Coordinates of C-alpha atoms in Angstrom, one line a residue:
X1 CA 27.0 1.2 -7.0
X2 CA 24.0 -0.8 -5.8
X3 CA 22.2 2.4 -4.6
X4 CA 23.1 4.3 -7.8
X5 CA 21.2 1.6 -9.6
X6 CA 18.3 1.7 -7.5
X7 CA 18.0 5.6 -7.9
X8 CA 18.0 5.0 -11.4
X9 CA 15.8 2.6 -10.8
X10 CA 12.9 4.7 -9.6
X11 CA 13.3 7.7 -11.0
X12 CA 12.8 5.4 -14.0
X13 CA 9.7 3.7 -12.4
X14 CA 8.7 7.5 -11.7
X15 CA 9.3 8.6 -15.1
X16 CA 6.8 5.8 -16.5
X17 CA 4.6 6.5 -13.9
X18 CA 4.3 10.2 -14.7
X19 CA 3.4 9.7 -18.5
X20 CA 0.3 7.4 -17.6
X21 CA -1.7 10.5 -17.5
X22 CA -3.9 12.6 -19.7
X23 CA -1.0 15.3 -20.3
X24 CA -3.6 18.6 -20.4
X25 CA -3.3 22.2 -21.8
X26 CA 0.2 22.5 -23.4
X27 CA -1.0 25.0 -25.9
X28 CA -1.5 28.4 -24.7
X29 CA -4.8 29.8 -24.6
X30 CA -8.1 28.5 -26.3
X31 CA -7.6 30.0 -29.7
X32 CA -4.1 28.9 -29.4
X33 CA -5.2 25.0 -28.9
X34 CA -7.5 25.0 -31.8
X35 CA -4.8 26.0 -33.9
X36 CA -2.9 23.5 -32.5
X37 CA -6.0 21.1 -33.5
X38 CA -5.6 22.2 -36.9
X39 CA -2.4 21.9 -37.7
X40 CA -2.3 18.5 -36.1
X41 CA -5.7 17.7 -37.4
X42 CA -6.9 16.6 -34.4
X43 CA -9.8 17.1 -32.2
X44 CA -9.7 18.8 -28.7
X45 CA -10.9 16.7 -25.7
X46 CA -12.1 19.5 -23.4
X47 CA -12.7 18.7 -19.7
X48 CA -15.3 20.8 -18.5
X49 CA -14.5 21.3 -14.4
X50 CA -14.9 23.3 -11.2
X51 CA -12.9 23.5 -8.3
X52 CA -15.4 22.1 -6.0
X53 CA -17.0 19.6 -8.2
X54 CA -16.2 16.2 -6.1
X55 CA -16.6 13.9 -9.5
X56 CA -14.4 15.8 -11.3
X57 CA -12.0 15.2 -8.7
X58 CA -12.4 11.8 -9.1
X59 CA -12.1 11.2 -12.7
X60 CA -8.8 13.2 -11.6
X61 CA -7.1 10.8 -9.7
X62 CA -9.1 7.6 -10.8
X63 CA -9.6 7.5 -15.0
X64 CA -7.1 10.3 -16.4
X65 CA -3.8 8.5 -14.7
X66 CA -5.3 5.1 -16.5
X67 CA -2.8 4.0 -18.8
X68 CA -5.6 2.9 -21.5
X69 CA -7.4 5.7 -21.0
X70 CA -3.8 8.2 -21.2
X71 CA -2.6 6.4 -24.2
X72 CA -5.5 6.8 -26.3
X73 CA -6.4 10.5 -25.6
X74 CA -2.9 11.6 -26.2
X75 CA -2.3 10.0 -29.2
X76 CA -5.9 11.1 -30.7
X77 CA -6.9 14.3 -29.0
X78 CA -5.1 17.4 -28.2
X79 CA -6.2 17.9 -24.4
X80 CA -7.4 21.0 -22.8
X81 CA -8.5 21.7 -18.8
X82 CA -10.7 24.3 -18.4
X83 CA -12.4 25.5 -15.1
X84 CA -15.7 26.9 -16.2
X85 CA -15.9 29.7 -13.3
X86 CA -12.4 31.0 -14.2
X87 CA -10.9 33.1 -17.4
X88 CA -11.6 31.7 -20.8
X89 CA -13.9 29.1 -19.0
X90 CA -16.4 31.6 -18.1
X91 CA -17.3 32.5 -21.9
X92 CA -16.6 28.8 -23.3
X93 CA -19.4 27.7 -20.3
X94 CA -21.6 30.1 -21.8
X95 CA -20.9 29.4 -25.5
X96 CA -21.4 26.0 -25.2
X97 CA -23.7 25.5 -22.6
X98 CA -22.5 23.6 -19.9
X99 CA -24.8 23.2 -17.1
X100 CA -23.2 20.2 -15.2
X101 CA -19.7 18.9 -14.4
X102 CA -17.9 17.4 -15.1
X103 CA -18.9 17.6 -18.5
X104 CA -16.4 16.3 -21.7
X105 CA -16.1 18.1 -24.7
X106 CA -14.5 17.2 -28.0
X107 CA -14.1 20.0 -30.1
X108 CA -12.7 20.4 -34.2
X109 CA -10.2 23.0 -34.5
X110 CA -13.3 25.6 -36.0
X111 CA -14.6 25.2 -32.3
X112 CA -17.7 23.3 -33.3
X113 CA -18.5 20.2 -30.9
X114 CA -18.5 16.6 -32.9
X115 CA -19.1 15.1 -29.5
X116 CA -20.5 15.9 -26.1
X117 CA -20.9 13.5 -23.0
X118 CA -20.3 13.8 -18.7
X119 CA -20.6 12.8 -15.8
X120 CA -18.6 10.2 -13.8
X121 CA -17.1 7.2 -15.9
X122 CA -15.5 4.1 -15.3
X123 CA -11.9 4.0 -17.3
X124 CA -13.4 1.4 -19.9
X125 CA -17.2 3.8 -20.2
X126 CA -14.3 7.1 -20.6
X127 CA -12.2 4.8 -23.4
X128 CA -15.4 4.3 -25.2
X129 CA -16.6 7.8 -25.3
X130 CA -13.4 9.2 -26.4
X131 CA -13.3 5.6 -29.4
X132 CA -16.8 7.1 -30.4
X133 CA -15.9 11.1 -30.5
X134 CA -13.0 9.9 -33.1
X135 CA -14.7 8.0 -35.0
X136 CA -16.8 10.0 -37.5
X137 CA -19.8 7.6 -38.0
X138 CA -19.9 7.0 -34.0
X139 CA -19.7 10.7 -32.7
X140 CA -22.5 12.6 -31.8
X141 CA -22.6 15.2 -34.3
X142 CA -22.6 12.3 -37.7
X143 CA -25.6 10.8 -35.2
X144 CA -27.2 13.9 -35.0
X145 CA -27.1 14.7 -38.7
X146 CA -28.4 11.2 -39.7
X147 CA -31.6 11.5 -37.8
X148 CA -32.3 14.8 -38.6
X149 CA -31.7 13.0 -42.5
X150 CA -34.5 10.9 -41.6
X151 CA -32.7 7.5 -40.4
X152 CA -34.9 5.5 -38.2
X153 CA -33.6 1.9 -38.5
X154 CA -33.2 0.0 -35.2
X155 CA -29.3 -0.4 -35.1
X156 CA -29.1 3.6 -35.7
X157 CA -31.7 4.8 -33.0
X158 CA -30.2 2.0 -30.7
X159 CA -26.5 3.8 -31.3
X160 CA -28.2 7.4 -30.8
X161 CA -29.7 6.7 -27.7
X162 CA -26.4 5.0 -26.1
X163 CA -24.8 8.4 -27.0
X164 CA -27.9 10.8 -26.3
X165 CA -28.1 9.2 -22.5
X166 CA -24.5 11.0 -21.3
X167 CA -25.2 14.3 -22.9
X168 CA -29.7 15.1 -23.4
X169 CA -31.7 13.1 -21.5
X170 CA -35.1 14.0 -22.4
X171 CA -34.0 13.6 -26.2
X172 CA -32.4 10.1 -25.2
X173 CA -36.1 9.1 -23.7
X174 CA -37.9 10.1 -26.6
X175 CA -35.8 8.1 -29.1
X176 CA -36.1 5.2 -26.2
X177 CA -39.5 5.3 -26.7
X178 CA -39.2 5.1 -30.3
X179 CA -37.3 2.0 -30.0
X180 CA -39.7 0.1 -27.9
X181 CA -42.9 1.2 -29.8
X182 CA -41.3 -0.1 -32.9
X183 CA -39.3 -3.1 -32.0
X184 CA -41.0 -6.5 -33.1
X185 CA -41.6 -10.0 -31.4
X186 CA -39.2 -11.2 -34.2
X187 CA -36.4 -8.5 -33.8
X188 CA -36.6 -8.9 -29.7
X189 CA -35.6 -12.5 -30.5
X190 CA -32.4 -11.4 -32.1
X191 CA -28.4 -10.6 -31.1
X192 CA -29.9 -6.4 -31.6
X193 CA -32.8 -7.5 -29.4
X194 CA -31.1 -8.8 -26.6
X195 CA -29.1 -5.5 -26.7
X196 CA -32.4 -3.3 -26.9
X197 CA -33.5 -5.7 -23.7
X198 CA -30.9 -5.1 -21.4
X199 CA -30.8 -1.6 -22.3
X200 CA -34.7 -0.3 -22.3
X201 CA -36.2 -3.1 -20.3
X202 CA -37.5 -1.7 -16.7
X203 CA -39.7 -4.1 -15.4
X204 CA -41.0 -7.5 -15.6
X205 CA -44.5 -5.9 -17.2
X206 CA -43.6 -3.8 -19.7
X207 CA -43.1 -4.6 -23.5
X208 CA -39.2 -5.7 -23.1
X209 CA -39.3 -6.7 -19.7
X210 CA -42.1 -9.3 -20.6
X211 CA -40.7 -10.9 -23.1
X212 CA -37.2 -11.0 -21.6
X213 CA -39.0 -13.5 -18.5
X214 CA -41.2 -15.2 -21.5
X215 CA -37.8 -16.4 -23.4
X216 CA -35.2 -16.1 -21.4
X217 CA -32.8 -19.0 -22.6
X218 CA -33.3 -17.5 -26.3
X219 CA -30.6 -15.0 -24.8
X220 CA -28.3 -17.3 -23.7
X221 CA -27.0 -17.0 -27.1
X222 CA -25.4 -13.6 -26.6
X223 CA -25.9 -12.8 -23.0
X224 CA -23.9 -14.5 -20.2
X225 CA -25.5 -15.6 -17.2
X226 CA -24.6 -13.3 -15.0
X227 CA -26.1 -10.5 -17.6
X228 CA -29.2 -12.1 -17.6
X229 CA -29.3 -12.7 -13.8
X230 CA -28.5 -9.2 -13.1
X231 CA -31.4 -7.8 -15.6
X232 CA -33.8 -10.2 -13.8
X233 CA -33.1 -9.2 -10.8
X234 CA -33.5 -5.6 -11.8
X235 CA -37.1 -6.4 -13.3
X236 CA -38.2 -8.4 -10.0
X237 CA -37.3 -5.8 -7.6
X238 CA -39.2 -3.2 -10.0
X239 CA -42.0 -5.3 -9.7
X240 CA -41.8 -5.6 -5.6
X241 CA -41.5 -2.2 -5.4
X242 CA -44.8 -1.8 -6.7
X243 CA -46.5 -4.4 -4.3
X244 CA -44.3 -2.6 -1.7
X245 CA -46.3 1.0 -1.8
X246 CA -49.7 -1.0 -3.1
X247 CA -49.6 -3.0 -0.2
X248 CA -49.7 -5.9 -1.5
X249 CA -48.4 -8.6 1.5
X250 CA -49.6 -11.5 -0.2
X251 CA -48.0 -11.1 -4.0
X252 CA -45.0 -9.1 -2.1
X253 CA -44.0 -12.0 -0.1
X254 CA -44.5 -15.1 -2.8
X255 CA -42.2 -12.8 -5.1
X256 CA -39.8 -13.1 -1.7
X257 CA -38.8 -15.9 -2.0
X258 CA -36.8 -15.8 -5.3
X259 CA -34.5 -13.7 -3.2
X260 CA -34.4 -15.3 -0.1
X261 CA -34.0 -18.6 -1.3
X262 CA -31.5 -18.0 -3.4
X263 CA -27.8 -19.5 -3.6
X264 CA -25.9 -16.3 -4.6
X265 CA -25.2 -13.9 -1.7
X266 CA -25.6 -10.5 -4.1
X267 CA -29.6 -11.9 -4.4
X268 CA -30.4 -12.4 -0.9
X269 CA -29.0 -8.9 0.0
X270 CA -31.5 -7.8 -2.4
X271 CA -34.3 -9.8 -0.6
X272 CA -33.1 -8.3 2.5
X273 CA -33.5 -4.9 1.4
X274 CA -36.8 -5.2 -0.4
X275 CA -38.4 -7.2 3.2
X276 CA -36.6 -4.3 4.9
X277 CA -38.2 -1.4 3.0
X278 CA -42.0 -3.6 3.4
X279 CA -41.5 -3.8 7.1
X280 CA -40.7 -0.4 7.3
X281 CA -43.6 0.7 5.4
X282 CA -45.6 -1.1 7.1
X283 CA -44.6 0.1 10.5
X284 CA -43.5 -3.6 12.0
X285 CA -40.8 -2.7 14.0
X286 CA -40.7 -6.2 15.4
X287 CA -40.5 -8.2 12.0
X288 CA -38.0 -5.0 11.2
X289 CA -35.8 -6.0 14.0
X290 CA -35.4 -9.4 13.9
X291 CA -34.7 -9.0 10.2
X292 CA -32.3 -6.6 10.4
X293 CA -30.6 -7.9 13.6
X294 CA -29.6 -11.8 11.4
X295 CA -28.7 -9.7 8.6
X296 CA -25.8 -8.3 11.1
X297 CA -24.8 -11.4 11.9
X298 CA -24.9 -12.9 8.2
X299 CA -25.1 -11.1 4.7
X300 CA -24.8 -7.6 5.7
X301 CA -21.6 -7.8 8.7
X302 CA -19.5 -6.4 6.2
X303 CA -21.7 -4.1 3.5
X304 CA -20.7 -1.0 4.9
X305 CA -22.7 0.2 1.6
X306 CA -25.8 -1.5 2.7
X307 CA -26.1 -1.0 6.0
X308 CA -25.5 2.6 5.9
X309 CA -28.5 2.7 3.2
X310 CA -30.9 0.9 5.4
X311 CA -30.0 3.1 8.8
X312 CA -30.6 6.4 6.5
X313 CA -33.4 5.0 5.1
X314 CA -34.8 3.5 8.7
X315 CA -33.7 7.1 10.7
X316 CA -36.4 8.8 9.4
X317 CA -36.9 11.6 6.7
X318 CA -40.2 13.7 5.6
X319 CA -42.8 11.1 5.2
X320 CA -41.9 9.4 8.3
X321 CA -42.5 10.2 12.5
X322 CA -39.3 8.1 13.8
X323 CA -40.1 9.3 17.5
X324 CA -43.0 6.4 16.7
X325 CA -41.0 3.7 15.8
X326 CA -38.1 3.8 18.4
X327 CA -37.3 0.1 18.1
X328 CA -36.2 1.3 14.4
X329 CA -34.6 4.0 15.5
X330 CA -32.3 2.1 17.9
X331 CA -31.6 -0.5 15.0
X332 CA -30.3 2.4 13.0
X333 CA -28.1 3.0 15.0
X334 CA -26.6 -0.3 15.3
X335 CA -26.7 -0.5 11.6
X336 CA -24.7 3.4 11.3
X337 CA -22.5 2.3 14.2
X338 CA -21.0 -1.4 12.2
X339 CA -21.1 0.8 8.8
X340 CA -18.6 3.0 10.3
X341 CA -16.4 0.6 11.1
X342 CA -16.0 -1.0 8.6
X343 CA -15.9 2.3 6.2
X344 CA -14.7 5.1 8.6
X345 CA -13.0 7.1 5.4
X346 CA -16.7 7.3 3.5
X347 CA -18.7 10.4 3.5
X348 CA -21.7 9.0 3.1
X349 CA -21.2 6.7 6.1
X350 CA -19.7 9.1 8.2
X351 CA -23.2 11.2 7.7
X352 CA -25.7 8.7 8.1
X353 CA -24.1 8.1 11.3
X354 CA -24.1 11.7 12.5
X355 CA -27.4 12.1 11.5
X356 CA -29.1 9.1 13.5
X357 CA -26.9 9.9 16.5
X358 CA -28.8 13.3 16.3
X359 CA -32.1 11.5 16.4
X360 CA -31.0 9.8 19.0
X361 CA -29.5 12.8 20.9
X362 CA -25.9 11.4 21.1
X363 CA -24.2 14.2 20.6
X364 CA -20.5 12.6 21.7
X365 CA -20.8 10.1 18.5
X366 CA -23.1 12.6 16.4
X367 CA -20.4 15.5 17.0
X368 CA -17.3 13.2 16.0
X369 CA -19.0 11.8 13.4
X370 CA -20.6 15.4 11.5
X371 CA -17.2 16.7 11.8
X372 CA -15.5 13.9 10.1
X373 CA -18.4 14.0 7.4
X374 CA -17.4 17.5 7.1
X375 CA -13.8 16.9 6.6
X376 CA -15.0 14.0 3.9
X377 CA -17.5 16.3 2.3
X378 CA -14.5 18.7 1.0
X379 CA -13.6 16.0 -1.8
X380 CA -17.2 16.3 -2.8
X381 CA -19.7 18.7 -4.4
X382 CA -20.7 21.9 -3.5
X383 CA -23.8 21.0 -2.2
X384 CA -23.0 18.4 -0.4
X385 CA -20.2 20.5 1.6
X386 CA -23.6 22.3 2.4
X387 CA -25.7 19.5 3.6
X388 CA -22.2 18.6 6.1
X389 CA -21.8 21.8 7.2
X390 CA -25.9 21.7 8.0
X391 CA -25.6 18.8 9.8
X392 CA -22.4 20.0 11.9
X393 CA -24.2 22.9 12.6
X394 CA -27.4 21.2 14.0
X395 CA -25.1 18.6 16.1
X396 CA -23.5 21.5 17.8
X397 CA -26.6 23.0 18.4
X398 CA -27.6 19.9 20.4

């Protein structure tokens, strides 16, 4: 009796399990699904995909089995999966433009698109998007009409641009610049503001970015700490950047030490990357070293993320001769080799490794590690298959 329970008992917990998932194309063909829309009055959600496209993959397996995220889209949205390189897709890609994937589509039942956004989401950044496409004074196509109607208050173009940044870029950066042109001291100083802030500012020079560091505890009001933090962060580094490829030692280094000194382990990673990226400009393999060699020991032993990035980055590329810096080359290594194993599963890790084993001419570790890459790589994109299967092919030409 016990194990007839426990059977039940799963197939139960299955059951549940299987409905927390976008349930896709249960209505025929296209025409068939917007009469479907009709008659439901509903709009079509439209997932724009490729075989090989490696985010469309992972909104798959990571945002569409979301229970949020399944709940709401089928309740509001008859769903539809189309591959764009295959039947119907082919002349929907065309009618409608699609040019990257994975792009999301939501469609009335007369086939016109009320809203258009892409690229990979988080499940709460996918909720939104889907909240806004059924909302009819949120969705792209009211926000388009309202501008072309001649609507220019802040709130509005703030709204547009949110929506205009997943779907036309250079459209979104001219109504950005709109908004920072005519935002004023006063409005800056408000709840909108703060919002316009956080989302326009890019560095601690510019209009926003100024007078974010000129009154920052006004924003305490509606920003947490850690909001703030993060945004000046973001507006430093911008600005280090700069003294980085002006070569600036003296302002570089006094900026420093807001990193370095700092009690939160997420800011003196930063620091460590920014004096990284100076050294390395700079050609100072010795500074490069020893910086590189406590960060092993310390704040970096177990940023697979990090580490990788600074080996890549350190390994060489176009603008840079690595047979000149072998000291660098050698810590690249070291960097690849901990990244690897602490993240043996990521394709990004797996090729960074690969790559400065070739430099080095290891081919043992380079081979083992291209061919993994290559492995990892089918989960991703196209081109980045490519790029694997390049590097594979130049390991076992060694």
């Amino acid at each position: 009796m016990n194990r007839v329970f426990t059977c039940l008992f799963l197939l139960l917990a299955l059951s549940a399990q299987a409905q927390e998932e976008i349930k896709f194309n249960q209505n025929g063909n296209w025409e068939q699904t917007k009469a479907r829309a009709g008659a439901e009055n509903k709009l079509i959600f439209v997932d724009c995909y490729t075989d090989w496209c490696g985010p469309c993959k992972w909104m798959d397996k990571n945002v569409f089995t979301a229970a949020p995220v399944a709940s709401f889209y089928n309740t509001n949205f008859i769903n539809a999966k189309i591959d764009m390189e295959k039947g119907e897709g082919i002349e929907l890609r065309k009618k409608y433009a699609i040019q990257s994937f994975p792009t999301f589509l939501f469609v009335n039942s007369k086939g016109e698109v009320v809203h258009r956004t892409g690229s990979r989401m988080s499940v709460e950044e996918f909720l939104e998007e889907g909240k806004k496409a059924a909302n009819p004074s949120k969705n792209l196509s009211f926000l388009n009409r309202k501008y072309e109607d001649g609507a220019r208050d802040l709130p509005f173009l703030l709204d547009y641009f949110m929506v205009l940044q997943k779907s036309d870029r250079s459209s979104a950066e001219k109504i950005g610049k709109d908004i920072v042109n005519g935002i004023s001291a006063a409005e800056l100083n408000t709840e909108l503001g703060w919002k316009v802030i956080k989302t326009l500012a890019r560095t601690e020079s510019d209009k926003l970015g100024a007078h974010f560091m000129a009154n920052e505890n006004v924003y305490g009001k509606w920003g947490s700490q850690e909001e703030r933090d993060q945004l000046k962060d973001r507006l430093i580094t911008s600005t280090m950047y700069g003294y980085i490829y002006g070569k600036d030692e003296q302002a570089f280094m006094k900026k420093l030490v807001y990193f370095k000194k700092s009690d939160k382990i997420d800011r003196r990673k930063q620091g460590i990357m920014l004096e990284a990226e100076f050294y390395l400009q700079e050609d100072r393999a010795d500074d490069y070293v020893k910086l590189t060699n406590a960060a092993l020991k310390n704040e970096l032993k177990n940023d697979a993320d990090k580490l990788s990035f600074l080996a890549r980055r350190s390994s060489g590329g176009k603008s840079r001769d690595v047979t000149a810096l072998p000291a660098i080359q050698q810590q690249a290594y070291l960097m690849a080799k901990r990244a690897v194993e602490l993240e043996p599963e990521e394709y990004s890790v797996q090729s960074t490794f690969a790559l400065v084993c070739l430099g080095l001419k290891k081919k043992p570790e380079a081979l083992a590690a291209a061919k993994k890459s290559r492995s990892l790589a089918d989960a991703e994109t196209s081109k980045i298959q490519k790029l694997a299967q390049e590097l594979l092919d130049k390991v076992e030409a060694l």
